[in-house]
Amino acid sequence: MVVIHGWKSAPLGRSGLLKSITNLSKKLIAETSIKLDDINIIIHGGVYRRNFRVEPAFATHVQDALGLKCTLMTQDSSHCFSFDVSDGSCSPYVVLDAARNMLRIKPGGYCLITLGDERPNPQSKWPYQPISCVMIASLEGEGPRLVSTSYDLSEFDESTCVNMTFDERKSRNVIGSNNAVKQPANTTDSQFVGKINWLSGRHMHEFLSQYSSGTTNLHRVVDQSGKTVTATWN
Amino acid sequence: MSAETYHSRVVSFASYIPEQFVPLGDYAGIGDLPGKLDLHRLTGLDGHRKSKPEEGSLELAVKAAEKCLERANINAQQIDLVVNCAMGKIAGNLEMHLSPSLATLVARRLGIENATCFDMSNACSGMLTSIMLADTMIKSGEIEYALIVSGENVTSLIDEAKSNNLWLRSQAIASLTVGDGSAAYLIGRSDKPNQIAFSEPFTLAQYTNLCIGEAAKKRAGPSMRTKASQLQQGVLDNLGVFLGRSMKHMGLDWEKIEHTYSHPTSPKSMRKGGRVAEAALGQMKNFHNESHDIGNTGSTSHCMLMEKSIQSGDLKSGETTLLISFGSGLAMLAMHITMPEGIEEWS
């Protein structure tokens, strides 16, 4: 079980993903009255980064931008650990599950969760309207509680995989074209299902915006590849 | 660590080391580099392994995973978690896989139907970070078996680097030290405690911009730019304290550890690191620095070195091994494991 102490989201403007996530994180930390130094873990979830960057993890850039425990190591210095995880649009729950496990390793503190994507370059087609979303999570406390997650890859269709490919005409690496599975038609009233073309940040933004305990506590994310995750909140 | 219900262990591991060896002189001879730079003298490298054209990150990862599962003698359906931690996820044709996780494709190729699958990104520390997460999930009882894989198809970085004027783009020179290969670990429940232990995990983000991997400009595939000496200095400045804290955290006696493997950015940098470690904590029993013919293979590097040790008969069942990981970011993490039973029979 992992508890969300607070969250903030905003459409990605012209400032870029790192600035958007950093600004949201600073505002959230101020609003939740959590000390910056109490954050021991940063985990980012998302697929698309500027110029298809893969190294280092985006979360390390967030840690640097926040100036969080960026000091030489001493025998008793406190430090943060940052990394990224992803699985298409199911990334928010992969991140939340990773946060729960990391909080067992570094107990007593908080995990800053960041979700977001940005257009890799102007040459890539970009049908998305990304939303950056940040959350502060811990194992205990007040707030929405993620009770369980269930992943299903039985409907995964390999033809839907998205690749970076080289466009000879543009002389640039771009997002390749891909298929997508169909939007699921039938859902129960108690289940919130986002659109199949939403990216990670938007899925969490939309769910948390309408979430209230005791009403819609099931969140189902269907990735355009057919993979799904169903999450139960309390 | 809190909330431990079960114990965990490394059930098996395996690495696929491509057969084709490319000597350093074929791509980074003294005449090829600025100022008659001698890359062999600078790094201690003799060359690297190169995958076949049809072997991308996925195919490499599957080869290691199949070998790993065969060594463990378990059914693919018993696996609850598949994590891929390759950095670039580059196919043989230099396309890069983006979504969903490459781990899903690995699972599909192996016939794993009911596992949670995701990709981890933490540069060269991705493997140990993934194993640490899997270890926690096993110890809490959430899962029973986890397969962690990586296929690094990265030698196109060498061609990209050489397409630049290296006088002007000296940060591309570190790309000449990479090699292809793959690795897989199977982690599972254990009856015995203390078969796997981890250091405190650290990210020293003040060094985050010293090594950047992203899409190449005006050519297919990836590029990498590294301020290698600054990054190495960042590691060396923190290494002694990191190892001291790690021994304390894991409750280990440094001098009793039978084998030590560090992330091999190059054989010469490992020697430097080894000197810092021994100055801080004392002599190591067996410090493995055998990357001269495989290069820096990113997240697969420790497993590649251990595979070489198995082939040479250096590793025995029950021996204790310390893996020390550094990844751009700068991530620092160490893992102490007991070698699985039956390792002497692994072919």
Short mmCIF file of N, CA and C in Angstrom, two decimals, chain A residues 29-157:
data_model
loop_
_atom_site.label_atom_id
_atom_site.label_comp_id
_atom_site.label_asym_id
_atom_site.label_seq_id
_atom_site.Cartn_x
_atom_site.Cartn_y
_atom_site.Cartn_z
N ILE A 29 5.81 20.58 -2.77
CA ILE A 29 6.57 20.44 -1.52
C ILE A 29 6.18 21.57 -0.57
N ALA A 30 6.03 22.78 -1.11
CA ALA A 30 5.63 23.92 -0.27
C ALA A 30 4.23 23.71 0.29
N GLU A 31 3.31 23.24 -0.52
CA GLU A 31 1.90 23.07 -0.10
C GLU A 31 1.73 21.96 0.93
N THR A 32 2.52 20.91 0.81
CA THR A 32 2.34 19.77 1.71
C THR A 32 3.14 19.90 3.00
N SER A 33 3.91 20.99 3.08
CA SER A 33 4.73 21.24 4.28
C SER A 33 5.72 20.10 4.56
N ILE A 34 6.10 19.42 3.52
CA ILE A 34 7.13 18.38 3.67
C ILE A 34 8.48 19.03 3.39
N LYS A 35 9.45 18.70 4.23
CA LYS A 35 10.78 19.27 4.01
C LYS A 35 11.42 18.59 2.81
N LEU A 36 12.09 19.40 2.02
CA LEU A 36 12.77 18.86 0.84
C LEU A 36 13.69 17.70 1.23
N ASP A 37 14.38 17.85 2.34
CA ASP A 37 15.34 16.83 2.77
C ASP A 37 14.68 15.52 3.20
N ASP A 38 13.36 15.54 3.40
CA ASP A 38 12.67 14.29 3.76
C ASP A 38 12.38 13.43 2.55
N ILE A 39 12.66 13.96 1.36
CA ILE A 39 12.48 13.14 0.14
C ILE A 39 13.75 12.33 -0.08
N ASN A 40 13.60 11.03 -0.06
CA ASN A 40 14.74 10.11 -0.21
C ASN A 40 14.79 9.43 -1.56
N ILE A 41 13.69 9.50 -2.28
CA ILE A 41 13.60 8.76 -3.54
C ILE A 41 12.87 9.64 -4.56
N ILE A 42 13.36 9.62 -5.80
CA ILE A 42 12.62 10.24 -6.91
C ILE A 42 12.50 9.19 -8.01
N ILE A 43 11.27 8.97 -8.46
CA ILE A 43 11.05 8.01 -9.56
C ILE A 43 10.23 8.71 -10.63
N HIS A 44 10.71 8.63 -11.85
CA HIS A 44 10.00 9.24 -12.97
C HIS A 44 9.42 8.16 -13.86
N GLY A 45 8.24 8.43 -14.38
CA GLY A 45 7.62 7.54 -15.36
C GLY A 45 7.22 8.32 -16.60
N GLY A 46 7.59 7.82 -17.75
CA GLY A 46 7.25 8.47 -19.01
C GLY A 46 7.99 7.77 -20.13
N VAL A 47 7.59 8.07 -21.35
CA VAL A 47 8.19 7.39 -22.51
C VAL A 47 9.05 8.34 -23.33
N TYR A 48 8.55 9.57 -23.54
CA TYR A 48 9.21 10.47 -24.49
C TYR A 48 9.98 11.57 -23.77
N ARG A 49 11.27 11.67 -24.12
CA ARG A 49 12.11 12.74 -23.57
C ARG A 49 12.73 13.52 -24.72
N ARG A 50 13.20 14.71 -24.41
CA ARG A 50 13.79 15.56 -25.45
C ARG A 50 14.94 14.83 -26.14
N ASN A 51 14.93 14.87 -27.45
CA ASN A 51 15.92 14.20 -28.30
C ASN A 51 16.11 12.73 -27.90
N PHE A 52 15.02 12.09 -27.46
CA PHE A 52 15.02 10.66 -27.14
C PHE A 52 16.12 10.31 -26.13
N ARG A 53 16.32 11.19 -25.18
CA ARG A 53 17.39 10.92 -24.21
C ARG A 53 17.08 9.66 -23.41
N VAL A 54 18.12 8.85 -23.20
CA VAL A 54 17.96 7.61 -22.43
C VAL A 54 18.87 7.57 -21.21
N GLU A 55 19.86 8.43 -21.18
CA GLU A 55 20.84 8.38 -20.11
C GLU A 55 21.33 9.78 -19.80
N PRO A 56 21.38 10.20 -18.53
CA PRO A 56 20.98 9.48 -17.33
C PRO A 56 19.46 9.48 -17.16
N ALA A 57 18.99 8.88 -16.08
CA ALA A 57 17.56 8.86 -15.80
C ALA A 57 17.05 10.29 -15.65
N PHE A 58 15.84 10.55 -16.13
CA PHE A 58 15.24 11.89 -16.00
C PHE A 58 15.15 12.30 -14.53
N ALA A 59 14.88 11.34 -13.67
CA ALA A 59 14.74 11.65 -12.24
C ALA A 59 16.02 12.25 -11.66
N THR A 60 17.16 11.90 -12.22
CA THR A 60 18.41 12.49 -11.70
C THR A 60 18.49 13.97 -12.07
N HIS A 61 17.94 14.34 -13.23
CA HIS A 61 17.90 15.76 -13.61
C HIS A 61 16.96 16.52 -12.67
N VAL A 62 15.84 15.87 -12.28
CA VAL A 62 14.91 16.52 -11.34
C VAL A 62 15.61 16.74 -10.01
N GLN A 63 16.32 15.71 -9.55
CA GLN A 63 17.03 15.82 -8.26
C GLN A 63 18.04 16.98 -8.31
N ASP A 64 18.76 17.06 -9.43
CA ASP A 64 19.74 18.14 -9.59
C ASP A 64 19.05 19.50 -9.62
N ALA A 65 17.94 19.58 -10.36
CA ALA A 65 17.22 20.86 -10.47
C ALA A 65 16.64 21.30 -9.13
N LEU A 66 16.27 20.35 -8.29
CA LEU A 66 15.75 20.68 -6.95
C LEU A 66 16.88 20.94 -5.95
N GLY A 67 18.11 20.62 -6.35
CA GLY A 67 19.25 20.76 -5.44
C GLY A 67 19.11 19.85 -4.23
N LEU A 68 18.62 18.65 -4.47
CA LEU A 68 18.29 17.74 -3.37
C LEU A 68 19.48 16.84 -3.04
N LYS A 69 20.11 17.10 -1.92
CA LYS A 69 21.20 16.26 -1.39
C LYS A 69 22.29 16.02 -2.43
N CYS A 70 22.64 17.07 -3.13
CA CYS A 70 23.71 16.98 -4.14
C CYS A 70 25.03 17.36 -3.48
N THR A 71 25.48 16.52 -2.59
CA THR A 71 26.71 16.82 -1.85
C THR A 71 27.65 15.63 -1.89
N LEU A 72 28.90 15.89 -1.59
CA LEU A 72 29.85 14.79 -1.45
C LEU A 72 29.38 13.86 -0.33
N MET A 73 29.71 12.59 -0.47
CA MET A 73 29.29 11.62 0.54
C MET A 73 30.21 11.68 1.76
N THR A 74 29.61 11.66 2.92
CA THR A 74 30.39 11.52 4.16
C THR A 74 29.83 10.31 4.91
N GLN A 75 30.43 9.99 6.05
CA GLN A 75 29.98 8.78 6.78
C GLN A 75 28.53 8.90 7.26
N ASP A 76 28.05 10.13 7.44
CA ASP A 76 26.67 10.24 7.94
C ASP A 76 25.79 11.15 7.07
N SER A 77 26.23 11.41 5.85
CA SER A 77 25.40 12.28 5.00
C SER A 77 24.15 11.55 4.53
N SER A 78 23.09 12.35 4.31
CA SER A 78 21.83 11.81 3.84
C SER A 78 21.75 12.00 2.32
N HIS A 79 21.28 10.98 1.62
CA HIS A 79 21.24 11.07 0.16
C HIS A 79 19.93 10.57 -0.40
N CYS A 80 19.74 10.89 -1.67
CA CYS A 80 18.53 10.53 -2.40
C CYS A 80 18.91 9.49 -3.46
N PHE A 81 17.94 8.70 -3.90
CA PHE A 81 18.17 7.76 -5.00
C PHE A 81 17.11 8.00 -6.07
N SER A 82 17.55 8.12 -7.31
CA SER A 82 16.65 8.53 -8.38
C SER A 82 16.78 7.63 -9.59
N PHE A 83 15.67 7.25 -10.17
CA PHE A 83 15.70 6.45 -11.40
C PHE A 83 14.35 6.54 -12.11
N ASP A 84 14.29 5.98 -13.33
CA ASP A 84 13.06 6.00 -14.12
C ASP A 84 12.56 4.57 -14.34
N VAL A 85 11.26 4.41 -14.45
CA VAL A 85 10.68 3.15 -14.91
C VAL A 85 9.59 3.48 -15.93
N SER A 86 9.32 2.54 -16.82
CA SER A 86 8.30 2.83 -17.83
C SER A 86 7.66 1.56 -18.36
N ASP A 87 6.43 1.72 -18.78
CA ASP A 87 5.72 0.66 -19.50
C ASP A 87 4.54 1.31 -20.23
N GLY A 88 4.87 2.13 -21.23
CA GLY A 88 3.84 2.85 -21.98
C GLY A 88 2.96 3.66 -21.05
N SER A 89 1.66 3.63 -21.30
CA SER A 89 0.73 4.41 -20.47
C SER A 89 0.46 3.76 -19.12
N CYS A 90 0.92 2.52 -18.94
CA CYS A 90 0.79 1.87 -17.63
C CYS A 90 1.86 2.38 -16.67
N SER A 91 2.74 3.26 -17.14
CA SER A 91 3.87 3.73 -16.33
C SER A 91 3.47 4.28 -14.96
N PRO A 92 2.34 5.03 -14.82
CA PRO A 92 2.05 5.57 -13.49
C PRO A 92 2.01 4.51 -12.40
N TYR A 93 1.43 3.35 -12.74
CA TYR A 93 1.30 2.31 -11.71
C TYR A 93 2.59 1.52 -11.53
N VAL A 94 3.38 1.43 -12.58
CA VAL A 94 4.71 0.82 -12.42
C VAL A 94 5.54 1.70 -11.48
N VAL A 95 5.40 3.02 -11.63
CA VAL A 95 6.12 3.95 -10.76
C VAL A 95 5.62 3.84 -9.32
N LEU A 96 4.30 3.81 -9.15
CA LEU A 96 3.74 3.73 -7.79
C LEU A 96 4.15 2.43 -7.09
N ASP A 97 4.17 1.33 -7.86
CA ASP A 97 4.61 0.06 -7.27
C ASP A 97 6.10 0.10 -6.92
N ALA A 98 6.88 0.71 -7.80
CA ALA A 98 8.32 0.84 -7.51
C ALA A 98 8.53 1.72 -6.27
N ALA A 99 7.70 2.77 -6.15
CA ALA A 99 7.80 3.66 -4.98
C ALA A 99 7.52 2.89 -3.70
N ARG A 100 6.49 2.05 -3.74
CA ARG A 100 6.15 1.27 -2.54
C ARG A 100 7.33 0.40 -2.12
N ASN A 101 7.95 -0.24 -3.10
CA ASN A 101 9.08 -1.12 -2.77
C ASN A 101 10.32 -0.35 -2.35
N MET A 102 10.56 0.78 -2.98
CA MET A 102 11.73 1.59 -2.58
C MET A 102 11.54 2.17 -1.19
N LEU A 103 10.30 2.50 -0.84
CA LEU A 103 10.04 3.04 0.50
C LEU A 103 10.26 1.99 1.58
N ARG A 104 10.17 0.72 1.21
CA ARG A 104 10.53 -0.34 2.16
C ARG A 104 12.04 -0.37 2.37
N ILE A 105 12.79 -0.03 1.30
CA ILE A 105 14.25 -0.04 1.38
C ILE A 105 14.76 1.19 2.13
N LYS A 106 14.14 2.33 1.86
CA LYS A 106 14.53 3.57 2.53
C LYS A 106 13.33 4.05 3.35
N PRO A 107 13.03 3.39 4.45
CA PRO A 107 11.80 3.70 5.20
C PRO A 107 11.87 5.05 5.91
N GLY A 108 10.70 5.56 6.20
CA GLY A 108 10.63 6.78 7.02
C GLY A 108 10.58 8.07 6.24
N GLY A 109 10.86 8.02 4.97
CA GLY A 109 10.88 9.25 4.19
C GLY A 109 9.78 9.27 3.15
N TYR A 110 9.96 10.12 2.17
CA TYR A 110 8.96 10.29 1.11
C TYR A 110 9.58 10.01 -0.24
N CYS A 111 8.71 9.66 -1.16
CA CYS A 111 9.13 9.45 -2.55
C CYS A 111 8.45 10.51 -3.42
N LEU A 112 9.23 11.21 -4.19
CA LEU A 112 8.68 12.16 -5.17
C LEU A 112 8.48 11.40 -6.48
N ILE A 113 7.23 11.36 -6.92
CA ILE A 113 6.90 10.67 -8.17
C ILE A 113 6.62 11.71 -9.23
N THR A 114 7.26 11.55 -10.37
CA THR A 114 7.03 12.50 -11.46
C THR A 114 6.60 11.74 -12.70
N LEU A 115 5.60 12.27 -13.38
CA LEU A 115 5.10 11.65 -14.61
C LEU A 115 5.04 12.71 -15.69
N GLY A 116 5.49 12.38 -16.87
CA GLY A 116 5.40 13.35 -17.95
C GLY A 116 6.18 12.93 -19.18
N ASP A 117 5.82 13.56 -20.29
CA ASP A 117 6.46 13.29 -21.57
C ASP A 117 6.60 14.62 -22.31
N GLU A 118 7.56 14.64 -23.24
CA GLU A 118 7.63 15.81 -24.11
C GLU A 118 8.02 15.38 -25.51
N ARG A 119 7.67 16.24 -26.46
CA ARG A 119 7.96 15.95 -27.85
C ARG A 119 9.47 15.83 -28.02
N PRO A 120 9.95 14.72 -28.57
CA PRO A 120 11.41 14.54 -28.65
C PRO A 120 12.08 15.59 -29.53
N ASN A 121 11.46 15.92 -30.64
CA ASN A 121 12.01 16.96 -31.52
C ASN A 121 10.89 17.45 -32.45
N PRO A 122 11.08 18.61 -33.08
CA PRO A 122 10.01 19.16 -33.92
C PRO A 122 9.71 18.29 -35.14
N GLN A 123 10.67 17.43 -35.51
CA GLN A 123 10.47 16.59 -36.70
C GLN A 123 9.52 15.41 -36.42
N SER A 124 9.30 15.09 -35.15
CA SER A 124 8.43 13.96 -34.80
C SER A 124 6.97 14.39 -34.79
N LYS A 125 6.10 13.55 -35.34
CA LYS A 125 4.66 13.81 -35.24
C LYS A 125 4.27 13.71 -33.77
N TRP A 126 3.36 14.57 -33.33
CA TRP A 126 3.06 14.65 -31.90
C TRP A 126 1.58 14.90 -31.70
N PRO A 127 0.79 13.83 -31.67
CA PRO A 127 -0.66 14.00 -31.52
C PRO A 127 -1.09 14.15 -30.06
N TYR A 128 -0.14 14.26 -29.14
CA TYR A 128 -0.46 14.22 -27.72
C TYR A 128 -0.56 15.63 -27.12
N GLN A 129 -1.31 15.72 -26.03
CA GLN A 129 -1.35 16.94 -25.22
C GLN A 129 -0.89 16.55 -23.82
N PRO A 130 0.43 16.53 -23.62
CA PRO A 130 0.95 15.98 -22.36
C PRO A 130 0.61 16.84 -21.15
N ILE A 131 0.41 16.16 -20.06
CA ILE A 131 0.21 16.81 -18.77
C ILE A 131 1.29 16.28 -17.82
N SER A 132 1.96 17.20 -17.17
CA SER A 132 2.95 16.79 -16.17
C SER A 132 2.23 16.60 -14.84
N CYS A 133 2.60 15.57 -14.13
CA CYS A 133 1.94 15.29 -12.85
C CYS A 133 3.00 14.88 -11.84
N VAL A 134 2.94 15.44 -10.67
CA VAL A 134 3.88 15.05 -9.60
C VAL A 134 3.08 14.66 -8.36
N MET A 135 3.61 13.71 -7.62
CA MET A 135 2.96 13.23 -6.40
C MET A 135 4.01 13.01 -5.33
N ILE A 136 3.60 13.16 -4.09
CA ILE A 136 4.48 12.78 -2.99
C ILE A 136 3.84 11.59 -2.29
N ALA A 137 4.62 10.51 -2.16
CA ALA A 137 4.07 9.26 -1.63
C ALA A 137 4.88 8.80 -0.43
N SER A 138 4.20 8.06 0.44
CA SER A 138 4.88 7.37 1.54
C SER A 138 4.09 6.11 1.87
N LEU A 139 4.57 5.35 2.83
CA LEU A 139 3.89 4.10 3.16
C LEU A 139 2.72 4.32 4.12
N GLU A 140 2.75 5.44 4.85
CA GLU A 140 1.70 5.69 5.83
C GLU A 140 1.25 7.14 5.75
N GLY A 141 0.10 7.44 6.34
CA GLY A 141 -0.38 8.81 6.39
C GLY A 141 -1.76 8.96 5.79
N GLU A 142 -2.16 10.21 5.60
CA GLU A 142 -3.49 10.53 5.09
C GLU A 142 -3.44 10.80 3.60
N GLY A 143 -4.48 10.35 2.90
CA GLY A 143 -4.56 10.62 1.47
C GLY A 143 -5.03 9.39 0.72
N PRO A 144 -5.22 9.52 -0.59
CA PRO A 144 -5.62 8.35 -1.37
C PRO A 144 -4.60 7.22 -1.24
N ARG A 145 -5.13 6.02 -1.00
CA ARG A 145 -4.24 4.86 -0.81
C ARG A 145 -4.38 3.90 -1.99
N LEU A 146 -3.25 3.62 -2.61
CA LEU A 146 -3.25 2.60 -3.66
C LEU A 146 -3.14 1.24 -2.98
N VAL A 147 -4.22 0.46 -3.10
CA VAL A 147 -4.28 -0.81 -2.39
C VAL A 147 -3.65 -1.93 -3.20
N SER A 148 -3.97 -1.98 -4.50
CA SER A 148 -3.42 -3.08 -5.30
C SER A 148 -3.39 -2.70 -6.78
N THR A 149 -2.54 -3.39 -7.50
CA THR A 149 -2.48 -3.22 -8.96
C THR A 149 -2.46 -4.60 -9.60
N SER A 150 -3.09 -4.69 -10.75
CA SER A 150 -3.11 -5.97 -11.46
C SER A 150 -2.81 -5.70 -12.94
N TYR A 151 -1.73 -6.30 -13.43
CA TYR A 151 -1.32 -6.06 -14.81
C TYR A 151 -1.76 -7.21 -15.69
N ASP A 152 -2.15 -6.90 -16.91
CA ASP A 152 -2.61 -7.94 -17.83
C ASP A 152 -1.98 -7.68 -19.21
N LEU A 153 -1.18 -8.63 -19.67
CA LEU A 153 -0.58 -8.46 -20.99
C LEU A 153 -1.15 -9.44 -22.02
N SER A 154 -2.29 -10.06 -21.67
CA SER A 154 -2.86 -11.06 -22.58
C SER A 154 -3.32 -10.45 -23.91
N GLU A 155 -3.71 -9.18 -23.91
CA GLU A 155 -4.19 -8.53 -25.14
C GLU A 155 -3.09 -7.74 -25.84
N PHE A 156 -1.86 -7.89 -25.37
CA PHE A 156 -0.74 -7.15 -25.96
C PHE A 156 -0.56 -7.54 -27.43
N ASP A 157 -0.50 -6.52 -28.28
CA ASP A 157 -0.36 -6.73 -29.72
C ASP A 157 0.98 -6.13 -30.15
#
